[in-house]
Backbone as CSV, one residue per row, in Angstrom:
resi,resn,N_x,N_y,N_z,CA_x,CA_y,CA_z,C_x,C_y,C_z
1,MET,-5.237,-12.883,-12.617,-4.697,-11.997,-12.324,-4.376,-12.832,-10.656
2,ASP,-3.322,-12.513,-9.912,-2.948,-13.174,-8.868,-3.247,-12.334,-7.553
3,LEU,-3.742,-12.995,-6.612,-3.984,-11.863,-5.476,-3.429,-12.735,-4.380
4,VAL,-2.901,-12.208,-3.170,-2.245,-12.916,-1.930,-3.742,-13.087,-1.061
5,ALA,-3.746,-14.183,-0.557,-4.436,-14.514,0.586,-4.052,-14.388,1.924
6,ARG,-4.949,-13.769,2.578,-4.221,-13.680,4.262,-4.850,-14.758,5.202
7,ALA,-4.231,-15.266,6.047,-5.111,-16.209,6.787,-4.401,-15.726,8.102
8,GLU,-5.865,-15.247,9.061,-5.671,-14.412,10.122,-6.444,-15.372,11.132
9,TYR,-6.574,-15.361,12.344,-6.994,-16.253,13.531,-7.496,-14.987,14.074
10,ASP,-9.014,-15.322,14.265,-9.811,-14.500,15.588,-10.203,-15.481,16.531
11,THR,-11.460,-16.276,16.202,-12.240,-16.896,17.223,-11.699,-18.361,16.287
12,ASP,-11.604,-18.383,15.105,-11.203,-19.313,14.212,-10.347,-18.707,13.042
13,TRP,-10.123,-19.786,11.731,-9.196,-19.138,11.198,-10.306,-18.635,9.573
14,HIS,-9.599,-17.665,9.242,-10.414,-16.596,8.381,-9.416,-16.594,6.927
15,LEU,-10.005,-16.878,5.741,-8.837,-15.994,4.856,-9.524,-14.840,4.172
16,TYR,-8.687,-14.225,4.118,-8.917,-12.421,3.385,-8.329,-12.093,2.318
17,MET,-8.879,-11.490,1.334,-8.362,-11.075,-0.161,-9.255,-9.736,-0.821
18,ASN,-7.930,-8.745,-0.911,-8.679,-7.710,-1.554,-9.059,-7.844,-3.264
19,ASP,-10.282,-7.828,-3.661,-10.266,-8.624,-5.192,-10.417,-6.852,-5.724
20,PRO,-9.634,-6.824,-6.980,-10.166,-5.153,-7.598,-11.711,-5.385,-8.174
21,GLN,-12.237,-6.560,-8.590,-13.305,-6.768,-9.094,-14.284,-6.617,-7.992
22,GLN,-14.590,-7.334,-6.836,-15.153,-7.884,-5.893,-15.091,-7.309,-4.871
23,GLY,-14.076,-6.335,-4.553,-13.993,-6.004,-3.147,-12.850,-6.510,-2.160
24,PRO,-13.497,-5.938,-0.955,-12.660,-7.130,0.442,-13.587,-8.817,-0.025
25,LEU,-12.922,-9.390,0.442,-13.652,-10.969,0.667,-13.202,-11.835,2.106
26,GLY,-13.624,-12.497,2.111,-13.433,-12.863,3.477,-14.272,-14.910,3.246
27,TYR,-13.574,-15.173,4.098,-13.873,-17.004,4.177,-13.478,-17.390,5.307
28,CYS,-14.525,-18.359,5.558,-14.004,-18.746,7.272,-13.733,-20.502,6.677
29,THR,-12.342,-21.119,7.287,-11.814,-22.060,6.881,-12.467,-23.263,7.585
30,GLY,-13.356,-23.084,8.704,-14.153,-24.151,9.460,-13.099,-24.332,10.527
31,VAL,-11.856,-24.399,10.919,-10.580,-25.012,11.929,-10.824,-23.753,12.520
32,GLY,-11.256,-24.682,14.052,-11.686,-24.248,15.015,-10.738,-23.139,16.176
33,PRO,-11.192,-23.050,17.318,-10.608,-22.791,17.945,-9.608,-23.331,18.656
34,ASP,-8.265,-22.457,18.933,-7.286,-23.465,19.522,-6.605,-24.655,18.660
35,GLU,-6.958,-24.760,17.303,-6.428,-25.277,16.338,-5.341,-24.640,15.489
36,ASP,-4.364,-25.568,15.087,-3.312,-24.444,14.679,-3.646,-24.746,12.891
37,PHE,-3.017,-23.397,12.327,-3.323,-23.380,11.074,-3.253,-24.876,10.161
38,ASP,-4.298,-24.885,9.251,-3.929,-26.223,8.333,-4.336,-25.680,7.037
39,PRO,-3.018,-25.919,6.200,-2.801,-25.014,4.715,-3.853,-26.065,3.842
40,ALA,-4.172,-27.338,4.062,-5.058,-28.459,3.272,-6.417,-27.502,3.362
41,ALA,-7.223,-27.499,4.640,-8.350,-26.871,4.781,-8.342,-25.381,4.510
42,ALA,-7.392,-24.606,4.508,-7.462,-23.317,3.820,-7.915,-22.997,2.169
43,THR,-6.924,-24.190,1.279,-6.886,-24.451,0.282,-8.230,-24.910,-0.493
44,ARG,-8.823,-25.981,0.459,-10.246,-26.729,0.005,-11.432,-25.295,0.627
45,THR,-11.028,-24.627,1.206,-12.068,-23.245,1.458,-12.238,-22.495,-0.069
46,LEU,-11.157,-22.600,-1.020,-10.663,-21.284,-1.553,-11.020,-22.142,-2.832
47,GLU,-11.650,-23.428,-3.221,-11.711,-24.412,-4.435,-12.744,-23.682,-5.113
48,GLU,-13.744,-23.164,-4.779,-15.233,-22.849,-5.251,-14.763,-21.466,-6.310
49,GLY,-13.649,-20.826,-6.167,-13.216,-19.836,-7.248,-12.305,-19.454,-6.987
50,TRP,-10.939,-20.397,-6.338,-9.804,-19.706,-6.424,-9.044,-21.147,-6.530
51,ARG,-7.480,-21.062,-7.326,-6.755,-21.912,-7.060,-5.589,-21.265,-6.298
52,VAL,-4.776,-21.832,-5.567,-3.590,-21.515,-4.235,-2.226,-21.934,-5.590
53,THR,-1.674,-21.413,-5.926,-0.611,-21.419,-6.745,0.764,-21.586,-6.427
54,GLY,0.706,-21.787,-4.788,2.020,-21.996,-4.382,1.815,-22.617,-3.008
55,SER,2.768,-22.239,-2.152,2.564,-22.671,-0.976,1.891,-21.596,0.207
56,TRP,1.197,-22.150,1.186,1.003,-21.167,2.318,2.240,-21.106,3.138
57,ILE,2.789,-19.571,3.158,4.047,-19.478,4.047,3.825,-18.814,5.114
58,GLU,4.334,-19.108,6.022,4.225,-18.018,7.443,4.965,-17.072,7.568
59,THR,4.267,-16.050,7.977,4.841,-14.690,8.059,5.445,-14.267,9.530
60,PRO,6.329,-13.410,9.474,6.908,-13.117,10.724,5.876,-12.634,12.008
61,PRO,6.488,-12.543,13.046,5.384,-12.173,13.876,5.025,-11.187,14.357
62,ASP,5.409,-10.358,13.540,5.038,-9.039,13.906,4.117,-8.571,12.367
63,SER,3.896,-9.311,11.712,3.160,-9.594,10.392,1.499,-9.207,10.848
64,TYR,0.903,-8.433,9.800,-0.953,-8.454,10.396,-1.358,-10.216,10.216
65,ALA,-0.877,-10.783,9.038,-1.484,-12.042,8.677,-0.583,-13.275,8.879
66,ALA,-0.845,-14.380,10.025,-0.346,-15.284,10.093,0.389,-16.240,9.136
67,PHE,-0.050,-16.245,7.883,-0.030,-16.851,6.962,-0.344,-16.175,5.186
68,THR,0.333,-16.336,4.054,0.052,-16.137,2.978,0.182,-17.126,2.037
69,ALA,-0.452,-16.635,1.021,-0.634,-17.508,-0.475,-0.637,-16.880,-1.328
70,ILE,-0.422,-17.084,-3.014,-0.966,-16.468,-3.974,-1.719,-17.246,-4.370
71,VAL,-2.834,-16.431,-4.887,-4.332,-17.051,-5.239,-4.254,-16.465,-6.615
72,THR,-5.143,-17.256,-7.630,-5.390,-16.868,-8.614,-7.219,-17.195,-8.860
73,ARG,-7.778,-16.990,-9.992,-9.206,-16.980,-10.174,-9.397,-18.811,-10.430
74,ALA,-10.697,-19.615,-9.870,-10.004,-20.668,-10.798,-10.923,-21.025,-12.194
75,GLN,-12.122,-19.538,-12.236,-12.310,-19.709,-13.447,-12.933,-18.037,-13.644
76,PRO,-12.896,-17.480,-14.719,-13.220,-16.250,-14.816,-14.453,-15.738,-14.289
77,SER,-15.601,-16.748,-14.547,-16.957,-16.479,-14.078,-17.427,-17.026,-13.116
78,ALA,-16.052,-17.758,-12.332,-16.899,-17.831,-11.021,-17.137,-16.985,-10.003
79,THR,-17.910,-17.353,-9.048,-17.989,-15.977,-8.023,-18.195,-16.981,-6.522
80,PRO,-17.032,-16.297,-6.257,-16.495,-17.304,-4.848,-17.363,-17.261,-4.097
81,ALA,-18.057,-18.461,-3.077,-18.580,-18.304,-1.758,-18.090,-17.392,-0.827
82,GLY,-18.802,-17.153,0.194,-18.115,-16.311,1.074,-19.093,-15.675,1.811
């Protein structure tokens, strides 16, 4: 099952997904204040349980998330770190 991962900036970059099995999930990319979004760091953040299946795409300025990407579970039994 594919999900949309949303990259949002607060005090640093976070990734959010709404998993129908586990509910809302959130991950911190570790890319800190005043740094640009790093697609490679975002992809690495999700490696434990998810695989990014496309590119991170910048969304329009009025969108809720700054970037989005399609992700799928890397392994059906994997539990993502969070």
